[in-house]
Short mmCIF file of C-alpha atoms in Angstrom, two decimals:
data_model
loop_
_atom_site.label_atom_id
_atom_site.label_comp_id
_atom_site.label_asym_id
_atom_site.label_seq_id
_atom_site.Cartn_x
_atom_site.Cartn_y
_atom_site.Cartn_z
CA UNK B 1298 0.00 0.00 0.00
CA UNK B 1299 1.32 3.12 -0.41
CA UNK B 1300 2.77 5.18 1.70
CA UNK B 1301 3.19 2.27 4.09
CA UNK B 1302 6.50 1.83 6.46
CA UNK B 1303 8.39 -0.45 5.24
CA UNK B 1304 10.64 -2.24 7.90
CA UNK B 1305 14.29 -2.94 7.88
CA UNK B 1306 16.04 -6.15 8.33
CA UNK B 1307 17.16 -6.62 12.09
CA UNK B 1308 20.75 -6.61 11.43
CA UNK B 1309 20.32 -2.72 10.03
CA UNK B 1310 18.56 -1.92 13.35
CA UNK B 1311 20.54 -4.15 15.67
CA UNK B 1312 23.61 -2.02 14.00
CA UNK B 1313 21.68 1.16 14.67
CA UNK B 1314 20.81 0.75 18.19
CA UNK B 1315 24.22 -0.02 19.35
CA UNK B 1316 24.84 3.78 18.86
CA UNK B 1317 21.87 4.83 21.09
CA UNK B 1318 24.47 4.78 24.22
CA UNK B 1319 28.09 5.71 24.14
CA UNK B 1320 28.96 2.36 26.20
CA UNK B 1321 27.93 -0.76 25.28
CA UNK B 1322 27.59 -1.57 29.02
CA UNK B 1323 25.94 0.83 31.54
CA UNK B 1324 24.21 -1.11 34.20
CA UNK B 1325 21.31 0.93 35.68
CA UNK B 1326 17.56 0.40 35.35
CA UNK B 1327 16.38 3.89 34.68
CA UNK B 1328 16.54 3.92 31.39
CA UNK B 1329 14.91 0.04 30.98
CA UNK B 1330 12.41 1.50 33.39
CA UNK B 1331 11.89 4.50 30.90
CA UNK B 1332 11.19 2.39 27.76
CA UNK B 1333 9.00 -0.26 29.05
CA UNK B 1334 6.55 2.47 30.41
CA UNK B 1335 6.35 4.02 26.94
CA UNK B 1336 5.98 0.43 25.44
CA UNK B 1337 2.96 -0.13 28.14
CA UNK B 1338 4.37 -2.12 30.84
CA UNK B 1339 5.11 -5.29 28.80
CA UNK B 1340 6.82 -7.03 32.16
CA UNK B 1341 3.50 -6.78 33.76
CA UNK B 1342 2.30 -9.40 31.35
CA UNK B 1343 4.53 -12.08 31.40
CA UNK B 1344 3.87 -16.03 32.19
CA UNK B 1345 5.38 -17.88 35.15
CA UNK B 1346 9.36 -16.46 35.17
CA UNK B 1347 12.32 -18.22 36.34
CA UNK B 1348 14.93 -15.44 37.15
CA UNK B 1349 18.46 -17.11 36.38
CA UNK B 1350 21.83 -15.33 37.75
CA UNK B 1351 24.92 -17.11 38.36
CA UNK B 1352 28.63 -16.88 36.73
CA UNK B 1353 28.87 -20.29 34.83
CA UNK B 1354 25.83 -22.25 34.43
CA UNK B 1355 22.86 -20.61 33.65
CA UNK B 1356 22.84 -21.24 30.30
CA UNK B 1357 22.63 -25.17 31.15
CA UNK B 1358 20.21 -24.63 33.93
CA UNK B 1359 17.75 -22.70 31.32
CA UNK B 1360 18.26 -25.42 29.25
CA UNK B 1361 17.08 -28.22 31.74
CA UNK B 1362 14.50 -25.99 32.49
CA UNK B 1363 12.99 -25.58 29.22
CA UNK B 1364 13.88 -28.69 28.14
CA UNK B 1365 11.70 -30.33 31.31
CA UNK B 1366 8.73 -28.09 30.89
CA UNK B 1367 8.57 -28.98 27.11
CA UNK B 1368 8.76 -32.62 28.19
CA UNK B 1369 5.78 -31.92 30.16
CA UNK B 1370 3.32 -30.35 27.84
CA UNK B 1371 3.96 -26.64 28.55
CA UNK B 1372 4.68 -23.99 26.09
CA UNK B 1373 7.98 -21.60 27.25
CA UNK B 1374 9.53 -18.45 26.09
CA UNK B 1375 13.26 -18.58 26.99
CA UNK B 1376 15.64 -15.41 27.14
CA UNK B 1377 19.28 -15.77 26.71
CA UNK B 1378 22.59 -14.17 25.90
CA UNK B 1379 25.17 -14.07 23.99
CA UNK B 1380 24.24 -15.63 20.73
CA UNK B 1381 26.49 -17.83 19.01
CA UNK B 1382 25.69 -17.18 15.42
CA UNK B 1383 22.36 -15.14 15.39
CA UNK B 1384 20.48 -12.73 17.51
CA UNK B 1385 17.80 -14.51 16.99
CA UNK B 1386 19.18 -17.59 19.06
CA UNK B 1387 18.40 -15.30 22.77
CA UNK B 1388 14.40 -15.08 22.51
CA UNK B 1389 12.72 -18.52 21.60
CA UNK B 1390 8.91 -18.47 21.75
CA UNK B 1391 6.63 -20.82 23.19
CA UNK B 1392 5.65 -23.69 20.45
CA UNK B 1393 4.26 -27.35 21.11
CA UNK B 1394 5.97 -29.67 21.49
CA UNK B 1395 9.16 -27.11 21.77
CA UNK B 1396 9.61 -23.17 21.25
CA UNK B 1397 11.67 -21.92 18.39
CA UNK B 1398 13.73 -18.93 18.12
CA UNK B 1399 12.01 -15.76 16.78
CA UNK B 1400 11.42 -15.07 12.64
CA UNK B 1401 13.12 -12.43 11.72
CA UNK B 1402 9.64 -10.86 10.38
CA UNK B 1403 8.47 -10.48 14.04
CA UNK B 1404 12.01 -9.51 15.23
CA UNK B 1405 12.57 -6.62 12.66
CA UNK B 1406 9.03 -4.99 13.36
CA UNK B 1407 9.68 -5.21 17.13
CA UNK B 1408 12.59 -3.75 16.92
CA UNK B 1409 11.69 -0.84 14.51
CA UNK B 1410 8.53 -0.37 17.12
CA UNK B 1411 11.03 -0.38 19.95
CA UNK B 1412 13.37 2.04 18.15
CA UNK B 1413 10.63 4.15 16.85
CA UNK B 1414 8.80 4.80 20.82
CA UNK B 1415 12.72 4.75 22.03
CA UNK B 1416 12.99 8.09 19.68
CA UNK B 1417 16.70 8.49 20.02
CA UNK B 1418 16.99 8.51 23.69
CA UNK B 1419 20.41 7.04 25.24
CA UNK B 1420 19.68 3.73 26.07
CA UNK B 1421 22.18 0.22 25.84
CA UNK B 1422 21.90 -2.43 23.44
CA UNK B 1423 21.19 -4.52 25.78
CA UNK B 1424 18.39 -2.81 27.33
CA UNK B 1425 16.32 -2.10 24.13
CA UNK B 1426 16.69 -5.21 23.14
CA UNK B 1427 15.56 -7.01 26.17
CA UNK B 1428 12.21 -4.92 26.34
CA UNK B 1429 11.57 -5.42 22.63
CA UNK B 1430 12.08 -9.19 24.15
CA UNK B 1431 9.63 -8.37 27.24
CA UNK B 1432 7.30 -7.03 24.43
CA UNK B 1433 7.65 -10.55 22.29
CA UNK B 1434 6.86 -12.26 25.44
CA UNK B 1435 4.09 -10.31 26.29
CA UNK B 1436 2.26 -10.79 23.04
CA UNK B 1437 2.47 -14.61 22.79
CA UNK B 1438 0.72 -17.09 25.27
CA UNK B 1439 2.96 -19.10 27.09
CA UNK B 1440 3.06 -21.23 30.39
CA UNK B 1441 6.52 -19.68 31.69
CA UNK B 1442 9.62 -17.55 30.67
CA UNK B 1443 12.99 -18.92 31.19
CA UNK B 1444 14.81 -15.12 31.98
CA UNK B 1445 18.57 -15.60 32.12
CA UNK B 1446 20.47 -12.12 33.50
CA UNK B 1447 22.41 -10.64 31.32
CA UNK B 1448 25.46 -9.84 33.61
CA UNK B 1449 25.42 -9.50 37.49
CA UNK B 1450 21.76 -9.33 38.76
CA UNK B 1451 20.88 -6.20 40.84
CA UNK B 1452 21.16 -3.29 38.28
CA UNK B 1453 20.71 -6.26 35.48
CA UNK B 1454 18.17 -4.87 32.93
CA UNK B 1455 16.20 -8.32 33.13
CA UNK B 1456 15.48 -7.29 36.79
CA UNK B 1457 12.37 -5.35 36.59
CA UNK B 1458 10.23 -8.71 37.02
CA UNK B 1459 8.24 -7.83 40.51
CA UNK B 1460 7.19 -11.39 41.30
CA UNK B 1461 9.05 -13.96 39.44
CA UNK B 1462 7.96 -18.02 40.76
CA UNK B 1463 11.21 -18.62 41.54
CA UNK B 1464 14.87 -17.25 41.39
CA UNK B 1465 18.21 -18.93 40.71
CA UNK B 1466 21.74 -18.63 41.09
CA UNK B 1467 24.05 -21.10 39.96
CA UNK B 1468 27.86 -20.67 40.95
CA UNK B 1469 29.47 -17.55 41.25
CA UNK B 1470 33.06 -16.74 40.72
CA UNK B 1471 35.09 -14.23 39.60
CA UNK B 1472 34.24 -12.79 35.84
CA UNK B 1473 33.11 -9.09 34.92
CA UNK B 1474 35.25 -7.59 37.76
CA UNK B 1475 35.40 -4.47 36.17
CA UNK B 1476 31.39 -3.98 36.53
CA UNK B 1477 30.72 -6.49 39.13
CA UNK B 1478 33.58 -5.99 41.79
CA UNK B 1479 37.17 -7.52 42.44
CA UNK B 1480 35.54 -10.33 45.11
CA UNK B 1481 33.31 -13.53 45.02
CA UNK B 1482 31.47 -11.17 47.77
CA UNK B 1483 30.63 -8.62 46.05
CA UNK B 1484 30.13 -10.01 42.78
CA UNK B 1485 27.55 -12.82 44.77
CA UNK B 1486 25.78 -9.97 46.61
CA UNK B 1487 25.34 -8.36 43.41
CA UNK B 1488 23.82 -11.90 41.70
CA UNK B 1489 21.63 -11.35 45.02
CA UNK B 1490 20.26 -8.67 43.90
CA UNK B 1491 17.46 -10.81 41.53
CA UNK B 1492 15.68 -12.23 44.82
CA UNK B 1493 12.51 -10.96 46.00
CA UNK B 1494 10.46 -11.35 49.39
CA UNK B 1495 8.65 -14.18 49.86
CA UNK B 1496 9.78 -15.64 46.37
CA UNK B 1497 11.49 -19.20 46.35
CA UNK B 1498 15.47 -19.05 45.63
CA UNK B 1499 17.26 -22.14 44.35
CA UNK B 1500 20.97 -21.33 45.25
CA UNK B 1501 23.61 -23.87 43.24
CA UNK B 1502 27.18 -24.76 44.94
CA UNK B 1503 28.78 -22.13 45.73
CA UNK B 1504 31.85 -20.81 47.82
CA UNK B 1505 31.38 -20.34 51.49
CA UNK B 1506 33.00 -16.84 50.94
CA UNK B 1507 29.48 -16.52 47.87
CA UNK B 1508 27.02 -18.84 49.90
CA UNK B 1509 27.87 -16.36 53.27
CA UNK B 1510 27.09 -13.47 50.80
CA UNK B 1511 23.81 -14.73 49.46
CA UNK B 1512 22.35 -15.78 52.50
CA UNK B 1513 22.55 -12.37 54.15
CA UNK B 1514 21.38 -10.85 51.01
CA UNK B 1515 18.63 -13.24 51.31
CA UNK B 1516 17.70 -12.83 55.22
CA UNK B 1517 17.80 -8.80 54.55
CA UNK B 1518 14.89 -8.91 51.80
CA UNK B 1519 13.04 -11.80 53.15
CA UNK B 1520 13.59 -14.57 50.37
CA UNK B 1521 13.19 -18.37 51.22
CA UNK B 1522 16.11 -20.01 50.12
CA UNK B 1523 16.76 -23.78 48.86
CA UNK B 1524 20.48 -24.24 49.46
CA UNK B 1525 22.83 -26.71 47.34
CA UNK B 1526 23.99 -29.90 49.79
CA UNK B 1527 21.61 -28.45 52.89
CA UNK B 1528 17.87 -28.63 51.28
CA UNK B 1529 18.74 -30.34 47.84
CA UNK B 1530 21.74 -32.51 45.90
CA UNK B 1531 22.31 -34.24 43.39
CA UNK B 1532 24.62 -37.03 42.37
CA UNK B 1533 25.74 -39.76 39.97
CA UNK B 1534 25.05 -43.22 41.52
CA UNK B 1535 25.65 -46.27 39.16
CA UNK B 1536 25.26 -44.33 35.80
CA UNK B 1537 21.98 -42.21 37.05
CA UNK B 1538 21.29 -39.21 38.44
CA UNK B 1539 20.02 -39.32 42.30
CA UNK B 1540 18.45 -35.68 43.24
CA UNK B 1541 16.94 -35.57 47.02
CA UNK B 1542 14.91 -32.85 48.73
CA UNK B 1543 12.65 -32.31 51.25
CA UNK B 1544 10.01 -34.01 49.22
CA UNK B 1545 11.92 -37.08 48.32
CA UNK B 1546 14.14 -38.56 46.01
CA UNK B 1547 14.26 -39.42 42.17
CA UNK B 1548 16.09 -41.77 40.34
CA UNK B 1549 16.60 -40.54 37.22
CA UNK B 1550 18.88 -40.61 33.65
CA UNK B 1551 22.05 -39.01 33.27
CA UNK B 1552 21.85 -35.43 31.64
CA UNK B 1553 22.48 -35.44 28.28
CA UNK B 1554 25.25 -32.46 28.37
CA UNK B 1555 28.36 -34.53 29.31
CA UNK B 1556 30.48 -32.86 32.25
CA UNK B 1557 30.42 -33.86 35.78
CA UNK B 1558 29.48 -30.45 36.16
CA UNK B 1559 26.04 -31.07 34.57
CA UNK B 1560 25.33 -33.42 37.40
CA UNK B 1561 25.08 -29.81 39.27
CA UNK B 1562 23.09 -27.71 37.00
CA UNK B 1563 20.62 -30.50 36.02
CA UNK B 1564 20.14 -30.73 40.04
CA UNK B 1565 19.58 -27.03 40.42
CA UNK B 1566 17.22 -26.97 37.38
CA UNK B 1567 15.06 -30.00 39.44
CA UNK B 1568 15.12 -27.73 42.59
CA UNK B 1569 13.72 -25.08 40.82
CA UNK B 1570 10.82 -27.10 38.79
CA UNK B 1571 10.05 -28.60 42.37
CA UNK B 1572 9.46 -25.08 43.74
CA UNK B 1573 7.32 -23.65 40.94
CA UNK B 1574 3.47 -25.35 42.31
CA UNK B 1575 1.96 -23.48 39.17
CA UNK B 1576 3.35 -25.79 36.78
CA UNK B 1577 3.12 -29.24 38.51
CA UNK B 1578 5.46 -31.69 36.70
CA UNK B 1579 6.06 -35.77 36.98
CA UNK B 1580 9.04 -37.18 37.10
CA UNK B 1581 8.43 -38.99 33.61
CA UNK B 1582 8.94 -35.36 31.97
CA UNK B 1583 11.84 -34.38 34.16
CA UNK B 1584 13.26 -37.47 33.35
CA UNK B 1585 13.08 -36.77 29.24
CA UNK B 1586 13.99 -33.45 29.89
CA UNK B 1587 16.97 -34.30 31.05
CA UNK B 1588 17.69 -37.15 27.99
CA UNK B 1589 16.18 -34.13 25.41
CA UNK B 1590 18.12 -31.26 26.69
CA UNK B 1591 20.39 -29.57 24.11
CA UNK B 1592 22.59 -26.16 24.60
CA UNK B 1593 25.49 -25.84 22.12
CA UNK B 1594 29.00 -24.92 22.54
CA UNK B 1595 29.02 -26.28 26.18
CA UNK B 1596 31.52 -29.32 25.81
CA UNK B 1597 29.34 -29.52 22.29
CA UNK B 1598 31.46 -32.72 20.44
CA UNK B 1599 30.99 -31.37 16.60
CA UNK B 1600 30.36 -34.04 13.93
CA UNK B 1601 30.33 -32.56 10.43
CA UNK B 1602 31.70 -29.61 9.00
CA UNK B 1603 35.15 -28.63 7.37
CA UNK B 1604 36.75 -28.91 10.48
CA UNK B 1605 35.66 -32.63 11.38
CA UNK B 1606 36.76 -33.52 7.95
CA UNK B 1607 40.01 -32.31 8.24
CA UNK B 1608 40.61 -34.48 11.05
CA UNK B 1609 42.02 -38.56 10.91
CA UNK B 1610 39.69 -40.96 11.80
CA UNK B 1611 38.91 -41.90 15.06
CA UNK B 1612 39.71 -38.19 16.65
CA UNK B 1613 37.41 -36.14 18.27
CA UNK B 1614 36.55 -32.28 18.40
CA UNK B 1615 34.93 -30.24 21.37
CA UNK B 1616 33.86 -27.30 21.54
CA UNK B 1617 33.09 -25.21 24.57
CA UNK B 1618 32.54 -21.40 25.09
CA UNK B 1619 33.64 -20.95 28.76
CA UNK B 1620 36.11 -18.09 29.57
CA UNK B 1621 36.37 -17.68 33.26
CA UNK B 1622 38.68 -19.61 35.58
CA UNK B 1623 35.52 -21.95 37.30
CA UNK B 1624 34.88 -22.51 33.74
CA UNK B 1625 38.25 -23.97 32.92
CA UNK B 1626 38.00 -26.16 35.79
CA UNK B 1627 34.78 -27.75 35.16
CA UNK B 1628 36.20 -28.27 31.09
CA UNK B 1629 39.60 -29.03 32.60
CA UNK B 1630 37.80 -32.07 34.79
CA UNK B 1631 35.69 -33.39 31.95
CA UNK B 1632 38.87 -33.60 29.72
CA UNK B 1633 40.44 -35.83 32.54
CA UNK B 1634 37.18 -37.90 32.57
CA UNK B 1635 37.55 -38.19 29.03
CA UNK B 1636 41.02 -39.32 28.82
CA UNK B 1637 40.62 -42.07 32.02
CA UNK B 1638 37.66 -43.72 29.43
CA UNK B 1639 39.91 -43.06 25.97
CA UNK B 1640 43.24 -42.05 26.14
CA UNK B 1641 43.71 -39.44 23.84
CA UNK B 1642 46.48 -36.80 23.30
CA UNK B 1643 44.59 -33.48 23.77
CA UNK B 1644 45.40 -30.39 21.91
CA UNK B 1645 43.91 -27.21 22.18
CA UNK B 1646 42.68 -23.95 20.23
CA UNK B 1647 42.06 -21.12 22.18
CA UNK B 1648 40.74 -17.80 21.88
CA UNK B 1649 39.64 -15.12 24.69
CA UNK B 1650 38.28 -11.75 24.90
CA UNK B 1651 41.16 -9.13 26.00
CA UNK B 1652 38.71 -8.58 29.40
CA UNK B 1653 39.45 -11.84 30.93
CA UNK B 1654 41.77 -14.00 32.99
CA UNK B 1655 43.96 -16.19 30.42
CA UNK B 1656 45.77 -17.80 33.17
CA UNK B 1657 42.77 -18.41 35.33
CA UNK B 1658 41.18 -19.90 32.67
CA UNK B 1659 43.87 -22.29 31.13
CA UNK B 1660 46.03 -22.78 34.49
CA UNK B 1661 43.59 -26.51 35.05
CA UNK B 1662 44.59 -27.69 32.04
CA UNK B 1663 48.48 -28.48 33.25
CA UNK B 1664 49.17 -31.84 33.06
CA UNK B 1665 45.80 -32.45 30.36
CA UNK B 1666 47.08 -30.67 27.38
CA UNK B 1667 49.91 -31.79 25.03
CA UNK B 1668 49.53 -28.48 23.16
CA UNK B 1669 48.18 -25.47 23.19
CA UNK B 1670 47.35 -23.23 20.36
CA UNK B 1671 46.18 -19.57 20.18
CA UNK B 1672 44.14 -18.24 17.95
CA UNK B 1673 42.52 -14.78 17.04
CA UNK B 1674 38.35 -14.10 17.96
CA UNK B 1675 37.68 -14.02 14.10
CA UNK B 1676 36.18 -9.99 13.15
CA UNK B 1677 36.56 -9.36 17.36
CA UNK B 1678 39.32 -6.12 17.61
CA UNK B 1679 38.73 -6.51 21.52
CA UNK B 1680 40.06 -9.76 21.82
CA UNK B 1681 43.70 -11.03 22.78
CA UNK B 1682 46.07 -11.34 20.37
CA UNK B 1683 47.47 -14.75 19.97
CA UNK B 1684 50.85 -14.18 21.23
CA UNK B 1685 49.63 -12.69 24.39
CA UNK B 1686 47.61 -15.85 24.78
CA UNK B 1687 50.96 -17.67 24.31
CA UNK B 1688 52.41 -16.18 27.04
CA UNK B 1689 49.87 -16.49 29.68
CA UNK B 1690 49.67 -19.86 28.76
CA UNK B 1691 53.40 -20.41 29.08
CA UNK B 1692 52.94 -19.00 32.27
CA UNK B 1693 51.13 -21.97 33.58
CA UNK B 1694 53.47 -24.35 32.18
CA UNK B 1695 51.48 -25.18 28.99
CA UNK B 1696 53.09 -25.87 25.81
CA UNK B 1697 52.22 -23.26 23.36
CA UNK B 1698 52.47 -21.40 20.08
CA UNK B 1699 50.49 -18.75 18.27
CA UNK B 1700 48.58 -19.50 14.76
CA UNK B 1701 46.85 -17.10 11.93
CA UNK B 1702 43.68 -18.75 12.16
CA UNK B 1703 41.52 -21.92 13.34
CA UNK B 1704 42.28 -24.06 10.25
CA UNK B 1705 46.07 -23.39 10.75
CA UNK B 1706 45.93 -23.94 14.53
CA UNK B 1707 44.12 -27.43 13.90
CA UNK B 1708 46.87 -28.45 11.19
CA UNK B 1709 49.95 -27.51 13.48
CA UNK B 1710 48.01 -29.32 16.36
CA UNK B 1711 47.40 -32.41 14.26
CA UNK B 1712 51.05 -32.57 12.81
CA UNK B 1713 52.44 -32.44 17.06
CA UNK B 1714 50.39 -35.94 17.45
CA UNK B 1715 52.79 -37.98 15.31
CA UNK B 1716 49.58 -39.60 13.39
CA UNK B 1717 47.58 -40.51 17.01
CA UNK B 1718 44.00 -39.65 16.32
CA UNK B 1719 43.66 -36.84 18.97
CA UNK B 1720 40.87 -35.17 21.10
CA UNK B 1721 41.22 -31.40 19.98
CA UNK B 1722 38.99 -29.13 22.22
CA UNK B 1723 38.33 -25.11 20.83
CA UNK B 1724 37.96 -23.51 23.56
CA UNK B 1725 37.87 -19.71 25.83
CA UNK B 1726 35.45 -17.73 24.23
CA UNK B 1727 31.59 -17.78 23.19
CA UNK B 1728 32.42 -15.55 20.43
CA UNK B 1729 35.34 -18.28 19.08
CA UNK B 1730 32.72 -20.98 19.75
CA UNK B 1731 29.99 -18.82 17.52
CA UNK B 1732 32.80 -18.66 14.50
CA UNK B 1733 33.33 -21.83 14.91
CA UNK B 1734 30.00 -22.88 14.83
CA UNK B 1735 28.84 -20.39 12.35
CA UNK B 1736 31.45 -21.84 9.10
CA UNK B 1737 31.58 -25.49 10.49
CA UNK B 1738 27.43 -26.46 11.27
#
């Protein structure tokens, strides 16, 4: 018709609304605040949330969660971030059997309405686009929203829910310092800052130094809270997973994510089903949620793609996006696991954003790695160069050397191996993992 606005393609606005603010990261809520009261209070309209904060594991958690509710008949939005190859990837709709990630028809004209009410007012990238997410939400029936924080929790932009069914943190260590604070205190107090009076909290393993934190965070505002090994655990027992709380136990499959660590987040993801009575679920569908589960790039073995064909038969290749020191650990440990089954020499591609801890992150992998190779974030100017990598990894006594780019760094590795099929793991950054994932399926 004529005359008739014709909308953009997201990437043009996505583009365009990263110059709104003059930092890409500004936590505060006024400005979230601002918006969703000119978009008409979408976060007053949303299903059943489950408020996610943690350092390392909420992405897994979300999954379970999802994954479970699915199981059980229930439709879910889900709200995540980063993406890996597309924006589209953070808000999945509610669908039956399972919710799908948004068409790019419904996110351009969201996005033009959000930039259009926004009318050139500083706000984050971040922050529009999580209300034009609220908005999404809003507008489609669903049974409950998965609502992963962004970073930290108190001044989050995903904390303007008033009354969420329940609240989670999974494990909390140091990352983000330079928003969040130099300690596991503060950075846990600020995670704290998602719980609400009265409202259920399902708190994952933590440090006594984060737990300590928490629970007078908790005892100030008034929140119940479920507590990792003290009202809940979980545990592998003869190849299935035993949870126990207050209400009893299960015996139920092994998550499908491999990593000891998934024995934790699976466990906090029960805890949390458990406490939300509005969406009553048997242990049948908690049980296939856990088989069904799927969140890529977390210890993700590929199986196709350039990169799996350039490898000799009988190797394998991970992929995992953690960057944080806890991370490596929990990687670091399911590498061991995975050499006590099948001995394999282990080489490893690395890349990691110029904001966090190399050493942290690769120091667990002494003793694991035969080599180590560094690699540029492909199209990422803010990440470290290769031959800083080198050193920090030389600093922890790994073997290393720098290389132009993945397909080089996978050659050089495979040529150290003397023809042993190896287990190569590309690793340190969800931005690597998204290139990565993005050329190689």
């Amino acid at each position: 018709m004529s005359g008739e606005r014709k909308t953009e393609s997201s990437d043009i606005i996505l583009e365009r609304v990263t110059k709104l603010h003059s930092k890409l990261i500004d936590l505060s809520l006024d400005r979230t605040w601002r918006l969703l009261a000119a978009l008409g209070h979408p976060e007053r309209a949303l299903p059943p949330t489950f408020h996610i904060a943690g350092t390392n594991g909420k992405g897994s958690t979300s999954a379970y969660l999802r994954s479970c509710l699915e199981a059980g008949g229930y439709g879910v939005h889900s709200y995540t971030s980063p993406h890996l190859v597309r924006f589209h990837e953070r808000i999945r709709l509610a669908g039956r059997p399972k919710s799908a990630p948004i068409d790019e028809a419904e996110l351009a004209a969201l996005l033009d309405e959000c930039e259009r009410v926004n009318d050139g007012k500083p706000i984050t990238f971040f922050e529009i686009t999580t209300c034009m997410a609220f908005l999404a939400f809003a507008r489609h029936k669903a049974d409950a929203l998965i609502l992963e924080v962004g970073m930290g929790g108190k001044l989050d932009t995903t904390n303007v829910i008033d009354h969420p069914a329940v609240t989670v943190i999974t494990p909390v260590d140091l990352d983000h310092q330079q928003f969040l604070g130099n300690t596991i205190d503060l950075i846990a107090r600020e995670k704290a800052g998602i719980l609400k009076r009265g409202v259920p909290a399902v708190i994952g393993p933590q440090t006594d130094e984060g737990r300590a934190a928490i629970e007078e965070e908790a005892a100030r505002i008034g929140a119940p809270l479920l507590i990792w090994g003290q009202d809940f655990s979980a545990h592998e027992e003869q190849g299935h997973l035993v949870y126990q709380d207050e209400h009893g136990l299960l015996d139920l499959p092994l998550p499908r994510l491999p990593g000891r660590h998934q024995i934790d987040n699976a466990g906090v993801a029960i805890c949390a089903l458990r406490q939300a009575q509005m969406l009553p679920l048997g242990e049948d569908s908690i049980a296939r949620g856990l088989r069904e589960a799927e969140w890529p790039a977390r210890l993700q073995r590929l199986t196709r793609g350039p990169l799996v064909a350039a490898l000799p038969p009988h190797a394998e290749l991970w992929l995992d996006g953690g960057h944080n020191p806890s991370a490596g650990r929990v990687v670091a440990h399911a590498m061991a696991d995975f050499t006590q089954s099948n001995p394999k020499p282990l080489i490893m591609i690395v890349g990691m954003k110029e904001t966090k801890d190399a050493s942290g992150f690769l120091a667990p992998f002494d003793g694991l790695v035969s080599h180590v190779e560094t690699v540029a974030i492909p199209d990422d100017p803010a990440c470290l160069p290769p031959e800083t990598l080198v050193e920090a990894a030389r600093n922890v006594g790994l073997d290393a050397s720098p290389a132009p780019s993945i397909e080089e760094a996978l050659q050089r590795g495979l040529a150290r191996t003397g023809g042993e099929a190896p287990r190569v793991l590309i690793c340190g950054s969800l931005y690597l993992a998204g290139a990565v994932l993005k050329d190689n399926g």
